[in-house]
PDB file of C-alpha atoms in Angstrom:
ATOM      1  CA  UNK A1400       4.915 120.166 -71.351  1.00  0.00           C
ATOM      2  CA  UNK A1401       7.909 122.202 -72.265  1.00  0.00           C
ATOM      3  CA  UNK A1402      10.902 122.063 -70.207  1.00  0.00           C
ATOM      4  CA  UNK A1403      11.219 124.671 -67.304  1.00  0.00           C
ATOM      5  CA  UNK A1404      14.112 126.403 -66.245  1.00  0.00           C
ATOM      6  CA  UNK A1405      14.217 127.239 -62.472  1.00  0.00           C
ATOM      7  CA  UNK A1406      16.774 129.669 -62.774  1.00  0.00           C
ATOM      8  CA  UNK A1407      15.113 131.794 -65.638  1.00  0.00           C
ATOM      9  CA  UNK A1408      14.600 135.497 -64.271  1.00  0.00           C
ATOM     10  CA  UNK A1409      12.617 137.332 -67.288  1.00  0.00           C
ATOM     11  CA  UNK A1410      11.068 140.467 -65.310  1.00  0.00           C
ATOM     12  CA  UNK A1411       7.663 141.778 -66.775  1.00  0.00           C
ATOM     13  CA  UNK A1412       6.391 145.727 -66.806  1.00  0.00           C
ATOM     14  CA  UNK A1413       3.508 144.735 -64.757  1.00  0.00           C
ATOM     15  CA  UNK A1414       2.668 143.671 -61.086  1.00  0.00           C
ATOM     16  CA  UNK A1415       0.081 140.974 -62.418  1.00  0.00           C
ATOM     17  CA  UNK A1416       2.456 137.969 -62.230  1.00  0.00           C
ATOM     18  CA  UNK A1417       2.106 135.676 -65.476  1.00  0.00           C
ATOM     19  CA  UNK A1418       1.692 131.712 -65.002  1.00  0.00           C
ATOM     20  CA  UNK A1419       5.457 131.448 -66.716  1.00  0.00           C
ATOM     21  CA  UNK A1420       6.481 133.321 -63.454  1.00  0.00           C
ATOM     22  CA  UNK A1421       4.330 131.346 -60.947  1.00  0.00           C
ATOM     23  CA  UNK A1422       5.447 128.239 -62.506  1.00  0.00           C
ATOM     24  CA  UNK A1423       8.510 128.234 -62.061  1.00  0.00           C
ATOM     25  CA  UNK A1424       8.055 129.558 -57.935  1.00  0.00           C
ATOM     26  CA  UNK A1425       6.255 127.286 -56.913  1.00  0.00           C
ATOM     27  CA  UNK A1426       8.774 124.389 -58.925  1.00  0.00           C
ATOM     28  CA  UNK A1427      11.274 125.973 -57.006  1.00  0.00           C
ATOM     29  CA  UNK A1428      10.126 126.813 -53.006  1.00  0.00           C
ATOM     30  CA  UNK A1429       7.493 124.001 -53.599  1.00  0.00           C
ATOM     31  CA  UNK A1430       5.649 125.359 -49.951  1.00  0.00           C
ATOM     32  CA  UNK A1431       5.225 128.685 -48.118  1.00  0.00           C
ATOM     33  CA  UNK A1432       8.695 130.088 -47.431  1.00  0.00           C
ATOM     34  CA  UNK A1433       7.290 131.030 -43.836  1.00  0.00           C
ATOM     35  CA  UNK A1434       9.686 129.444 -41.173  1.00  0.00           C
ATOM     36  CA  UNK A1435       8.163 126.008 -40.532  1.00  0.00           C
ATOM     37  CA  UNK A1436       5.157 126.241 -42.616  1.00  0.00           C
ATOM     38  CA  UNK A1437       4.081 123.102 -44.744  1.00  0.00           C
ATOM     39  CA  UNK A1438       1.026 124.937 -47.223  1.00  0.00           C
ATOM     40  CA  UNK A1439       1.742 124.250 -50.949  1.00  0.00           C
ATOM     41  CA  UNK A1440       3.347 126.776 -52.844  1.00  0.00           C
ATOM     42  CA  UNK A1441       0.157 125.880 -55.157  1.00  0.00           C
ATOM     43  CA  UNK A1442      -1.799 127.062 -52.455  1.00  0.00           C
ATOM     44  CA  UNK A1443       0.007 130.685 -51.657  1.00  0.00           C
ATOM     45  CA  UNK A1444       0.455 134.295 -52.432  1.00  0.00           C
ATOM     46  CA  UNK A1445       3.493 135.120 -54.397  1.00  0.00           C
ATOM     47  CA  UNK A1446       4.385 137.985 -52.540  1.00  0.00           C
ATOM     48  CA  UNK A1447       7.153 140.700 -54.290  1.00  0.00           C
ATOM     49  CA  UNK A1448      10.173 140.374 -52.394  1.00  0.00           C
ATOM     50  CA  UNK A1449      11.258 144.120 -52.912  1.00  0.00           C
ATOM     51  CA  UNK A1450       7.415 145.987 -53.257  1.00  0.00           C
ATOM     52  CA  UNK A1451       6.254 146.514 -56.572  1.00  0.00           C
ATOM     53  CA  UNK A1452       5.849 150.257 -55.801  1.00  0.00           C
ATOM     54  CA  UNK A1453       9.331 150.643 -54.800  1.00  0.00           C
ATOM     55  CA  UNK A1454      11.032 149.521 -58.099  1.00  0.00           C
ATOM     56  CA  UNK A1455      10.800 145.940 -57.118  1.00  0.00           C
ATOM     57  CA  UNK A1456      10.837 143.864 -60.680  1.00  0.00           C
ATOM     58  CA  UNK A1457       7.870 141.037 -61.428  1.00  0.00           C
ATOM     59  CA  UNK A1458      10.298 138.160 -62.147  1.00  0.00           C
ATOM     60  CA  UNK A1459      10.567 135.034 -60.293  1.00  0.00           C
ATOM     61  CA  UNK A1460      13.846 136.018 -58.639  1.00  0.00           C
ATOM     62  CA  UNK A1461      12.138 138.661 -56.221  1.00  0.00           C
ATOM     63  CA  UNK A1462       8.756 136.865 -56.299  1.00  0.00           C
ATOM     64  CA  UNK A1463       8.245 134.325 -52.705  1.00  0.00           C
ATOM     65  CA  UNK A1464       5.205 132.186 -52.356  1.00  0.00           C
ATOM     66  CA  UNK A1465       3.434 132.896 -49.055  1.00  0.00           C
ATOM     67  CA  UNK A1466       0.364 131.294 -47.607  1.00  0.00           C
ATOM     68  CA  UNK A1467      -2.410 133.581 -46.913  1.00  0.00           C
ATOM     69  CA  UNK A1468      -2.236 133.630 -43.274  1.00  0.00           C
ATOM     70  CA  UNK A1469       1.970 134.052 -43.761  1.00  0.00           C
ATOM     71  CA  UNK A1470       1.530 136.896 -46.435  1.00  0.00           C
ATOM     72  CA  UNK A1471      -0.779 139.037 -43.981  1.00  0.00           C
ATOM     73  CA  UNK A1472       1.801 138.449 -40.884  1.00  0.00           C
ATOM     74  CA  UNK A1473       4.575 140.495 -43.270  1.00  0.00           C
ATOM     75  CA  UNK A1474       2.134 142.611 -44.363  1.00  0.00           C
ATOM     76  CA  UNK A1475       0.637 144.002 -41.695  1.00  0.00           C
ATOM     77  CA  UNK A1476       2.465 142.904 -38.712  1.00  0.00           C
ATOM     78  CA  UNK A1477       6.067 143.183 -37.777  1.00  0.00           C
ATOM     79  CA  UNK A1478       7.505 139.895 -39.562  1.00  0.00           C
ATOM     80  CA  UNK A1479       9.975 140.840 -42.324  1.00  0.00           C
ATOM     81  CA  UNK A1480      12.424 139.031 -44.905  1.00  0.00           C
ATOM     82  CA  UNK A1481      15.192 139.583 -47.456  1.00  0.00           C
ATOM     83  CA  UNK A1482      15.705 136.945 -50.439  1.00  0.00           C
ATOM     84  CA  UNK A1483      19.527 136.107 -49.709  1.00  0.00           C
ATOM     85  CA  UNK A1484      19.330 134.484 -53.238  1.00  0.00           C
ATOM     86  CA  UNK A1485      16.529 132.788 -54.939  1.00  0.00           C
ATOM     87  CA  UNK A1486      14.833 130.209 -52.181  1.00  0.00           C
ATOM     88  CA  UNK A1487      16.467 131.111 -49.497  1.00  0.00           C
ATOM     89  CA  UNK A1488      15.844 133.828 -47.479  1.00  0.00           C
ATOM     90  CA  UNK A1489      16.098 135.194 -43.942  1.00  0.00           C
ATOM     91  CA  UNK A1490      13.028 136.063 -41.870  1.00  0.00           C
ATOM     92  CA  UNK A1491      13.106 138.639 -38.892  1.00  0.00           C
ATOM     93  CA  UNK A1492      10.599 137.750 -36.119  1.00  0.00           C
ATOM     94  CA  UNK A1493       8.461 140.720 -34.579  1.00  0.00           C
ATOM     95  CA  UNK A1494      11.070 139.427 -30.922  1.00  0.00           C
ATOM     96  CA  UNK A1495      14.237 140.129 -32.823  1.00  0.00           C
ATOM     97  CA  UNK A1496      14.370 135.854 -33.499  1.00  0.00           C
ATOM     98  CA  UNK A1497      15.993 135.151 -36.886  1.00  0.00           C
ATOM     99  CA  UNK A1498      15.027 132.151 -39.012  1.00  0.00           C
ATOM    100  CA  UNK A1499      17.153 131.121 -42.406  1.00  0.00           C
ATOM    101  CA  UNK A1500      14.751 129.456 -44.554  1.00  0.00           C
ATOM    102  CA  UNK A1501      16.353 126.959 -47.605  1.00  0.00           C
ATOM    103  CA  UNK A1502      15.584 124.199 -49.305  1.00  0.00           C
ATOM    104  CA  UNK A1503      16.635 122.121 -46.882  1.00  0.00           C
ATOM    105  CA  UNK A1504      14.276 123.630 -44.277  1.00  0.00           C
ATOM    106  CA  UNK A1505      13.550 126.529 -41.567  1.00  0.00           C
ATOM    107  CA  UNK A1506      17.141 127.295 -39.227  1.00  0.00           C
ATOM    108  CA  UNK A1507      17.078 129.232 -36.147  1.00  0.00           C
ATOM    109  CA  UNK A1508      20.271 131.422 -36.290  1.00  0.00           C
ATOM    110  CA  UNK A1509      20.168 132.689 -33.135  1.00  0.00           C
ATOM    111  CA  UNK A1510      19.037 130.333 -30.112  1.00  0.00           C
ATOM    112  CA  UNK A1511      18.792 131.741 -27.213  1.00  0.00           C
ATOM    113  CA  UNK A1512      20.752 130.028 -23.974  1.00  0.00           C
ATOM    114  CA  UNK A1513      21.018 130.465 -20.373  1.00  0.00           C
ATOM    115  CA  UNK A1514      23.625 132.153 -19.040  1.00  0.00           C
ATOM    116  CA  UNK A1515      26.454 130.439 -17.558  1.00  0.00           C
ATOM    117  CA  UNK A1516      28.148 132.225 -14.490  1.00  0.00           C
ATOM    118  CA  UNK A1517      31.333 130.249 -15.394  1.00  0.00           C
ATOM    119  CA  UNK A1518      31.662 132.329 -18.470  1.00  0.00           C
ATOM    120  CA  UNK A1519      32.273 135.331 -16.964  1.00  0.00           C
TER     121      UNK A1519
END
């Protein structure tokens, strides 16, 4: 097998995404980039980061690998995210909750606490 490199961003004219391309997504997010979800990025979607439609390039720098279920909930539901860079990206819950998702694993950025009286 030839060697791949991860960090290779050749876009394509088409929305068809080629194996080269999926290759090298799923090498690099290795499972669903939905906060907390485990599916194999063998397993998902590659979803266009920016839409197709809207100018967004098929390359593996605005290409994400969602599960099926994960893909439909930002399609068609109120569940967004932007690609901060390559594999990591920032996810916008239908509540207002935000989760940064890396390689290292799903974040909560803002937890909600109780309020203390004392701080006021």
């Amino acid at each position: 097998r030839p060697v791949i490199d991860l960090a290779d961003c050749i876009p394509v004219d088409s929305y068809e995404i080629p194996e080269r391309h999926r290759q090298r997504v799923q090498l690099r997010d290795h499972t669903c980039r939905f906060p907390g979800c485990t599916v194999s990025a063998t397993r998902c979607d590659l979803d266009h980061s920016v839409e197709h439609a809207r100018g967004g390039p098929t390359c593996p720098c605005n290409l994400v690998p969602l599960c099926r279920r994960h893909h439909r909930a930002k399609t068609f539901s109120l569940w967004r995210y932007v690609t901060i860079q390559p594999g990591h990206y920032l996810w916008l819950s239908p509540n207002g909750r935000h989760f940064l998702v890396t390689p290292k694993g799903p974040r909560v950025l803002d937890t909600p606490r109780p309020l203390d009286p004392d701080d006021y």
